Amino acid sequence: MSIAPPTQAPPVSFEDTRVAFASKSDAQLRKVYALFAAMNNGSLVKTGSGLMKAALKWGIPGTKFLIKHSIFEQFCGGETIAECRPVTAELGKYNIGTILDYSVEGEGSDQSYDRTRDEILATIDEAHRSSHIPFSVFKVTGVANVAILEKIQAGQLLTPAEEAAHARAVARVEALCARAHQYGVRLFVDAEESWFQHTIDLLAYDMMAKYNREKAIVWNTYQLYRRDRLEALQAAHDHAAEAGYYMGAKLVRGAYMEKEARVAKQRGYQNPINPTKQATDDLYNESLRYCIDHIDRISICAGTHNEASSLLLTQLMQQAHIAPNDPRVWFAQLYGMSDNLTYNLANAGYNTAKYLPYGPVAAVMPYLLRRADENTAISGQSSREFLLIQKEIRRRRGQ
């Protein structure tokens, strides 16, 4: 029996800034350059962050306007779903999908949980109407009480009031998954802190068992900076295969490293985070291999800004004869960052999407400050984003 050759795909170069910044005019590129130049100044970021928070708190005139037309514009789509539509359409021109990410933290009340549920339902409705929105996403803590989730994971009995509150939370999650299934919209369940993540996992798998009978609608998220997450992914696959449903897996490196270490020390248990970045990279790449090896059951989204892992996934797909546009495999990056990955992958025919946060300016400030901090120069070296923008400006000048 002859073996088919690997699926051929256009070569991908993450150094091609012509493709990466094709959507930016010269004026837009200069504006982005100025923003990243400012973010490369650590002391300026630290001082500016404090001033922005204070100015918003005090209601100083013009503050919101300045933020909205600088850092907010770079990393967010708008304050509402409607304001995000021009960004969604622009990304769509380059065959890049949008993942609307409602980035407002809940207030811990049933009213706020219901508001968040309704907003996520609206993103699912928007995805149903748009050919450029392949996923919706939510955090379980946006619709459920953290303390109750933690108590369940710890094996503690709930009071009758807590039982009722948790039932309402599960009903909210059910409403989101049911709407997603009704419209055929893929739905990410975001990963959160380890001390209640298992509760979230079990809820996600319950939803998968109900709504993933034909294909992966509900997707769980695995933070591979945790040393046990590949094992969790493998166990989830085995359960899905046994129970006869499909699973979706979004693979990320992780978002709560310092907090995880601090809580582990406070509570006297082993830090669940891998001891080195290399260990995390190795586990992430091993997880990519596992998903591709089990692509008949697992749909995968590589949520990563790591160039080596992104390139590896393209190679694994080619070796496994998986077409670049196979609907079971996606790449995703944050809006405003790593355009060299997103645009070049999309240009080569791979399924790609941008996480597009939205919400009131004041409410998304924590998110914006994290992005500013990530793009600050480290040990005297400019950020990767800044260097790529410089390279494209020089290319356009013919240098």
PDB file of N, CA and C in Angstrom, residues 206-258:
ATOM      1  N   ASP A 206     -19.182  17.828  31.421  1.00  0.00           N
ATOM      2  CA  ASP A 206     -20.618  17.562  31.432  1.00  0.00           C
ATOM      3  C   ASP A 206     -21.287  18.210  30.214  1.00  0.00           C
ATOM      4  N   MET A 207     -20.871  19.449  29.929  1.00  0.00           N
ATOM      5  CA  MET A 207     -21.440  20.164  28.784  1.00  0.00           C
ATOM      6  C   MET A 207     -21.011  19.516  27.462  1.00  0.00           C
ATOM      7  N   MET A 208     -19.756  19.061  27.397  1.00  0.00           N
ATOM      8  CA  MET A 208     -19.284  18.367  26.193  1.00  0.00           C
ATOM      9  C   MET A 208     -20.100  17.096  25.934  1.00  0.00           C
ATOM     10  N   ALA A 209     -20.319  16.332  27.010  1.00  0.00           N
ATOM     11  CA  ALA A 209     -21.063  15.075  26.869  1.00  0.00           C
ATOM     12  C   ALA A 209     -22.460  15.322  26.320  1.00  0.00           C
ATOM     13  N   LYS A 210     -23.003  16.491  26.610  1.00  0.00           N
ATOM     14  CA  LYS A 210     -24.358  16.814  26.167  1.00  0.00           C
ATOM     15  C   LYS A 210     -24.389  17.444  24.776  1.00  0.00           C
ATOM     16  N   TYR A 211     -23.409  18.324  24.493  1.00  0.00           N
ATOM     17  CA  TYR A 211     -23.497  19.135  23.279  1.00  0.00           C
ATOM     18  C   TYR A 211     -22.454  18.826  22.206  1.00  0.00           C
ATOM     19  N   ASN A 212     -21.515  17.915  22.491  1.00  0.00           N
ATOM     20  CA  ASN A 212     -20.460  17.612  21.516  1.00  0.00           C
ATOM     21  C   ASN A 212     -20.640  16.251  20.855  1.00  0.00           C
ATOM     22  N   ARG A 213     -21.859  15.842  20.648  1.00  0.00           N
ATOM     23  CA  ARG A 213     -22.109  14.518  20.075  1.00  0.00           C
ATOM     24  C   ARG A 213     -21.775  14.465  18.581  1.00  0.00           C
ATOM     25  N   GLU A 214     -21.971  15.557  17.877  1.00  0.00           N
ATOM     26  CA  GLU A 214     -21.676  15.577  16.439  1.00  0.00           C
ATOM     27  C   GLU A 214     -20.310  16.182  16.143  1.00  0.00           C
ATOM     28  N   LYS A 215     -19.922  17.191  16.893  1.00  0.00           N
ATOM     29  CA  LYS A 215     -18.634  17.858  16.709  1.00  0.00           C
ATOM     30  C   LYS A 215     -18.332  18.655  17.975  1.00  0.00           C
ATOM     31  N   ALA A 216     -17.132  19.220  18.030  1.00  0.00           N
ATOM     32  CA  ALA A 216     -16.720  19.969  19.224  1.00  0.00           C
ATOM     33  C   ALA A 216     -17.353  21.356  19.228  1.00  0.00           C
ATOM     34  N   ILE A 217     -18.344  21.533  20.080  1.00  0.00           N
ATOM     35  CA  ILE A 217     -18.963  22.846  20.307  1.00  0.00           C
ATOM     36  C   ILE A 217     -18.362  23.476  21.561  1.00  0.00           C
ATOM     37  N   VAL A 218     -18.361  22.743  22.658  1.00  0.00           N
ATOM     38  CA  VAL A 218     -17.782  23.223  23.920  1.00  0.00           C
ATOM     39  C   VAL A 218     -16.310  22.811  23.967  1.00  0.00           C
ATOM     40  N   TRP A 219     -15.430  23.781  24.235  1.00  0.00           N
ATOM     41  CA  TRP A 219     -13.985  23.547  24.299  1.00  0.00           C
ATOM     42  C   TRP A 219     -13.479  23.907  25.693  1.00  0.00           C
ATOM     43  N   ASN A 220     -12.688  23.035  26.277  1.00  0.00           N
ATOM     44  CA  ASN A 220     -12.056  23.355  27.554  1.00  0.00           C
ATOM     45  C   ASN A 220     -10.647  23.902  27.300  1.00  0.00           C
ATOM     46  N   THR A 221     -10.088  24.590  28.299  1.00  0.00           N
ATOM     47  CA  THR A 221      -8.773  25.216  28.155  1.00  0.00           C
ATOM     48  C   THR A 221      -7.779  24.572  29.110  1.00  0.00           C
ATOM     49  N   TYR A 222      -6.565  24.342  28.601  1.00  0.00           N
ATOM     50  CA  TYR A 222      -5.513  23.681  29.382  1.00  0.00           C
ATOM     51  C   TYR A 222      -4.305  24.609  29.475  1.00  0.00           C
ATOM     52  N   GLN A 223      -3.944  24.948  30.711  1.00  0.00           N
ATOM     53  CA  GLN A 223      -2.785  25.809  30.948  1.00  0.00           C
ATOM     54  C   GLN A 223      -1.555  24.917  31.147  1.00  0.00           C
ATOM     55  N   LEU A 224      -0.708  24.871  30.140  1.00  0.00           N
ATOM     56  CA  LEU A 224       0.387  23.907  30.145  1.00  0.00           C
ATOM     57  C   LEU A 224       1.574  24.337  30.992  1.00  0.00           C
ATOM     58  N   TYR A 225       1.490  25.483  31.669  1.00  0.00           N
ATOM     59  CA  TYR A 225       2.530  25.768  32.663  1.00  0.00           C
ATOM     60  C   TYR A 225       2.281  24.966  33.941  1.00  0.00           C
ATOM     61  N   ARG A 226       1.115  24.324  34.003  1.00  0.00           N
ATOM     62  CA  ARG A 226       0.844  23.392  35.092  1.00  0.00           C
ATOM     63  C   ARG A 226       1.356  22.009  34.730  1.00  0.00           C
ATOM     64  N   ARG A 227       2.108  21.397  35.620  1.00  0.00           N
ATOM     65  CA  ARG A 227       2.794  20.140  35.317  1.00  0.00           C
ATOM     66  C   ARG A 227       1.849  18.964  35.068  1.00  0.00           C
ATOM     67  N   ASP A 228       0.575  19.083  35.502  1.00  0.00           N
ATOM     68  CA  ASP A 228      -0.342  17.947  35.385  1.00  0.00           C
ATOM     69  C   ASP A 228      -1.342  18.065  34.234  1.00  0.00           C
ATOM     70  N   ARG A 229      -1.188  19.092  33.399  1.00  0.00           N
ATOM     71  CA  ARG A 229      -2.256  19.349  32.427  1.00  0.00           C
ATOM     72  C   ARG A 229      -2.256  18.400  31.229  1.00  0.00           C
ATOM     73  N   LEU A 230      -1.105  17.888  30.821  1.00  0.00           N
ATOM     74  CA  LEU A 230      -1.139  16.891  29.745  1.00  0.00           C
ATOM     75  C   LEU A 230      -1.859  15.643  30.216  1.00  0.00           C
ATOM     76  N   GLU A 231      -1.626  15.246  31.458  1.00  0.00           N
ATOM     77  CA  GLU A 231      -2.339  14.092  32.012  1.00  0.00           C
ATOM     78  C   GLU A 231      -3.839  14.354  32.047  1.00  0.00           C
ATOM     79  N   ALA A 232      -4.216  15.574  32.404  1.00  0.00           N
ATOM     80  CA  ALA A 232      -5.642  15.930  32.424  1.00  0.00           C
ATOM     81  C   ALA A 232      -6.234  15.871  31.022  1.00  0.00           C
ATOM     82  N   LEU A 233      -5.478  16.344  30.037  1.00  0.00           N
ATOM     83  CA  LEU A 233      -5.919  16.301  28.643  1.00  0.00           C
ATOM     84  C   LEU A 233      -6.097  14.859  28.170  1.00  0.00           C
ATOM     85  N   GLN A 234      -5.151  14.007  28.516  1.00  0.00           N
ATOM     86  CA  GLN A 234      -5.226  12.593  28.121  1.00  0.00           C
ATOM     87  C   GLN A 234      -6.417  11.895  28.775  1.00  0.00           C
ATOM     88  N   ALA A 235      -6.642  12.173  30.047  1.00  0.00           N
ATOM     89  CA  ALA A 235      -7.776  11.572  30.752  1.00  0.00           C
ATOM     90  C   ALA A 235      -9.100  12.049  30.150  1.00  0.00           C
ATOM     91  N   ALA A 236      -9.148  13.331  29.785  1.00  0.00           N
ATOM     92  CA  ALA A 236     -10.365  13.871  29.173  1.00  0.00           C
ATOM     93  C   ALA A 236     -10.642  13.200  27.832  1.00  0.00           C
ATOM     94  N   HIS A 237      -9.580  12.977  27.064  1.00  0.00           N
ATOM     95  CA  HIS A 237      -9.750  12.289  25.783  1.00  0.00           C
ATOM     96  C   HIS A 237     -10.281  10.875  25.981  1.00  0.00           C
ATOM     97  N   ASP A 238      -9.697  10.171  26.931  1.00  0.00           N
ATOM     98  CA  ASP A 238     -10.124   8.786  27.170  1.00  0.00           C
ATOM     99  C   ASP A 238     -11.597   8.733  27.568  1.00  0.00           C
ATOM    100  N   HIS A 239     -12.001   9.674  28.410  1.00  0.00           N
ATOM    101  CA  HIS A 239     -13.404   9.714  28.838  1.00  0.00           C
ATOM    102  C   HIS A 239     -14.315  10.044  27.663  1.00  0.00           C
ATOM    103  N   ALA A 240     -13.898  10.998  26.820  1.00  0.00           N
ATOM    104  CA  ALA A 240     -14.707  11.372  25.665  1.00  0.00           C
ATOM    105  C   ALA A 240     -14.861  10.205  24.707  1.00  0.00           C
ATOM    106  N   ALA A 241     -13.765   9.469  24.489  1.00  0.00           N
ATOM    107  CA  ALA A 241     -13.815   8.317  23.592  1.00  0.00           C
ATOM    108  C   ALA A 241     -14.748   7.247  24.138  1.00  0.00           C
ATOM    109  N   GLU A 242     -14.671   7.024  25.440  1.00  0.00           N
ATOM    110  CA  GLU A 242     -15.508   6.006  26.075  1.00  0.00           C
ATOM    111  C   GLU A 242     -16.979   6.401  26.051  1.00  0.00           C
ATOM    112  N   ALA A 243     -17.233   7.710  26.275  1.00  0.00           N
ATOM    113  CA  ALA A 243     -18.626   8.174  26.344  1.00  0.00           C
ATOM    114  C   ALA A 243     -19.192   8.547  24.973  1.00  0.00           C
ATOM    115  N   GLY A 244     -18.335   8.609  23.955  1.00  0.00           N
ATOM    116  CA  GLY A 244     -18.831   8.829  22.604  1.00  0.00           C
ATOM    117  C   GLY A 244     -19.104  10.271  22.227  1.00  0.00           C
ATOM    118  N   TYR A 245     -18.309  11.207  22.744  1.00  0.00           N
ATOM    119  CA  TYR A 245     -18.462  12.597  22.308  1.00  0.00           C
ATOM    120  C   TYR A 245     -17.110  13.165  21.884  1.00  0.00           C
ATOM    121  N   TYR A 246     -17.144  14.291  21.200  1.00  0.00           N
ATOM    122  CA  TYR A 246     -15.937  14.966  20.735  1.00  0.00           C
ATOM    123  C   TYR A 246     -15.507  16.010  21.758  1.00  0.00           C
ATOM    124  N   MET A 247     -14.239  16.313  21.773  1.00  0.00           N
ATOM    125  CA  MET A 247     -13.780  17.342  22.706  1.00  0.00           C
ATOM    126  C   MET A 247     -12.996  18.421  21.965  1.00  0.00           C
ATOM    127  N   GLY A 248     -13.101  19.625  22.478  1.00  0.00           N
ATOM    128  CA  GLY A 248     -12.312  20.740  21.980  1.00  0.00           C
ATOM    129  C   GLY A 248     -11.314  21.130  23.057  1.00  0.00           C
ATOM    130  N   ALA A 249     -10.071  21.364  22.638  1.00  0.00           N
ATOM    131  CA  ALA A 249      -9.021  21.712  23.596  1.00  0.00           C
ATOM    132  C   ALA A 249      -8.300  22.966  23.130  1.00  0.00           C
ATOM    133  N   LYS A 250      -8.393  24.009  23.937  1.00  0.00           N
ATOM    134  CA  LYS A 250      -7.572  25.200  23.691  1.00  0.00           C
ATOM    135  C   LYS A 250      -6.337  25.085  24.571  1.00  0.00           C
ATOM    136  N   LEU A 251      -5.175  25.134  23.952  1.00  0.00           N
ATOM    137  CA  LEU A 251      -3.921  24.990  24.683  1.00  0.00           C
ATOM    138  C   LEU A 251      -3.263  26.351  24.842  1.00  0.00           C
ATOM    139  N   VAL A 252      -3.001  26.728  26.088  1.00  0.00           N
ATOM    140  CA  VAL A 252      -2.300  27.974  26.389  1.00  0.00           C
ATOM    141  C   VAL A 252      -1.159  27.650  27.346  1.00  0.00           C
ATOM    142  N   ARG A 253      -0.273  28.592  27.539  1.00  0.00           N
ATOM    143  CA  ARG A 253       0.789  28.347  28.509  1.00  0.00           C
ATOM    144  C   ARG A 253       0.307  28.665  29.929  1.00  0.00           C
ATOM    145  N   GLY A 254      -0.357  29.791  30.140  1.00  0.00           N
ATOM    146  CA  GLY A 254      -0.915  30.059  31.458  1.00  0.00           C
ATOM    147  C   GLY A 254      -0.908  31.527  31.818  1.00  0.00           C
ATOM    148  N   ALA A 255      -1.733  31.886  32.803  1.00  0.00           N
ATOM    149  CA  ALA A 255      -1.940  33.311  33.083  1.00  0.00           C
ATOM    150  C   ALA A 255      -1.830  33.710  34.549  1.00  0.00           C
ATOM    151  N   TYR A 256      -1.597  32.755  35.450  1.00  0.00           N
ATOM    152  CA  TYR A 256      -1.648  33.099  36.879  1.00  0.00           C
ATOM    153  C   TYR A 256      -0.411  32.598  37.628  1.00  0.00           C
ATOM    154  N   MET A 257       0.752  32.654  36.995  1.00  0.00           N
ATOM    155  CA  MET A 257       1.934  31.999  37.550  1.00  0.00           C
ATOM    156  C   MET A 257       2.320  32.522  38.936  1.00  0.00           C
ATOM    157  N   GLU A 258       2.425  33.820  39.086  1.00  0.00           N
ATOM    158  CA  GLU A 258       2.825  34.380  40.387  1.00  0.00           C
ATOM    159  C   GLU A 258       1.783  34.083  41.460  1.00  0.00           C
TER     160      GLU A 258
END
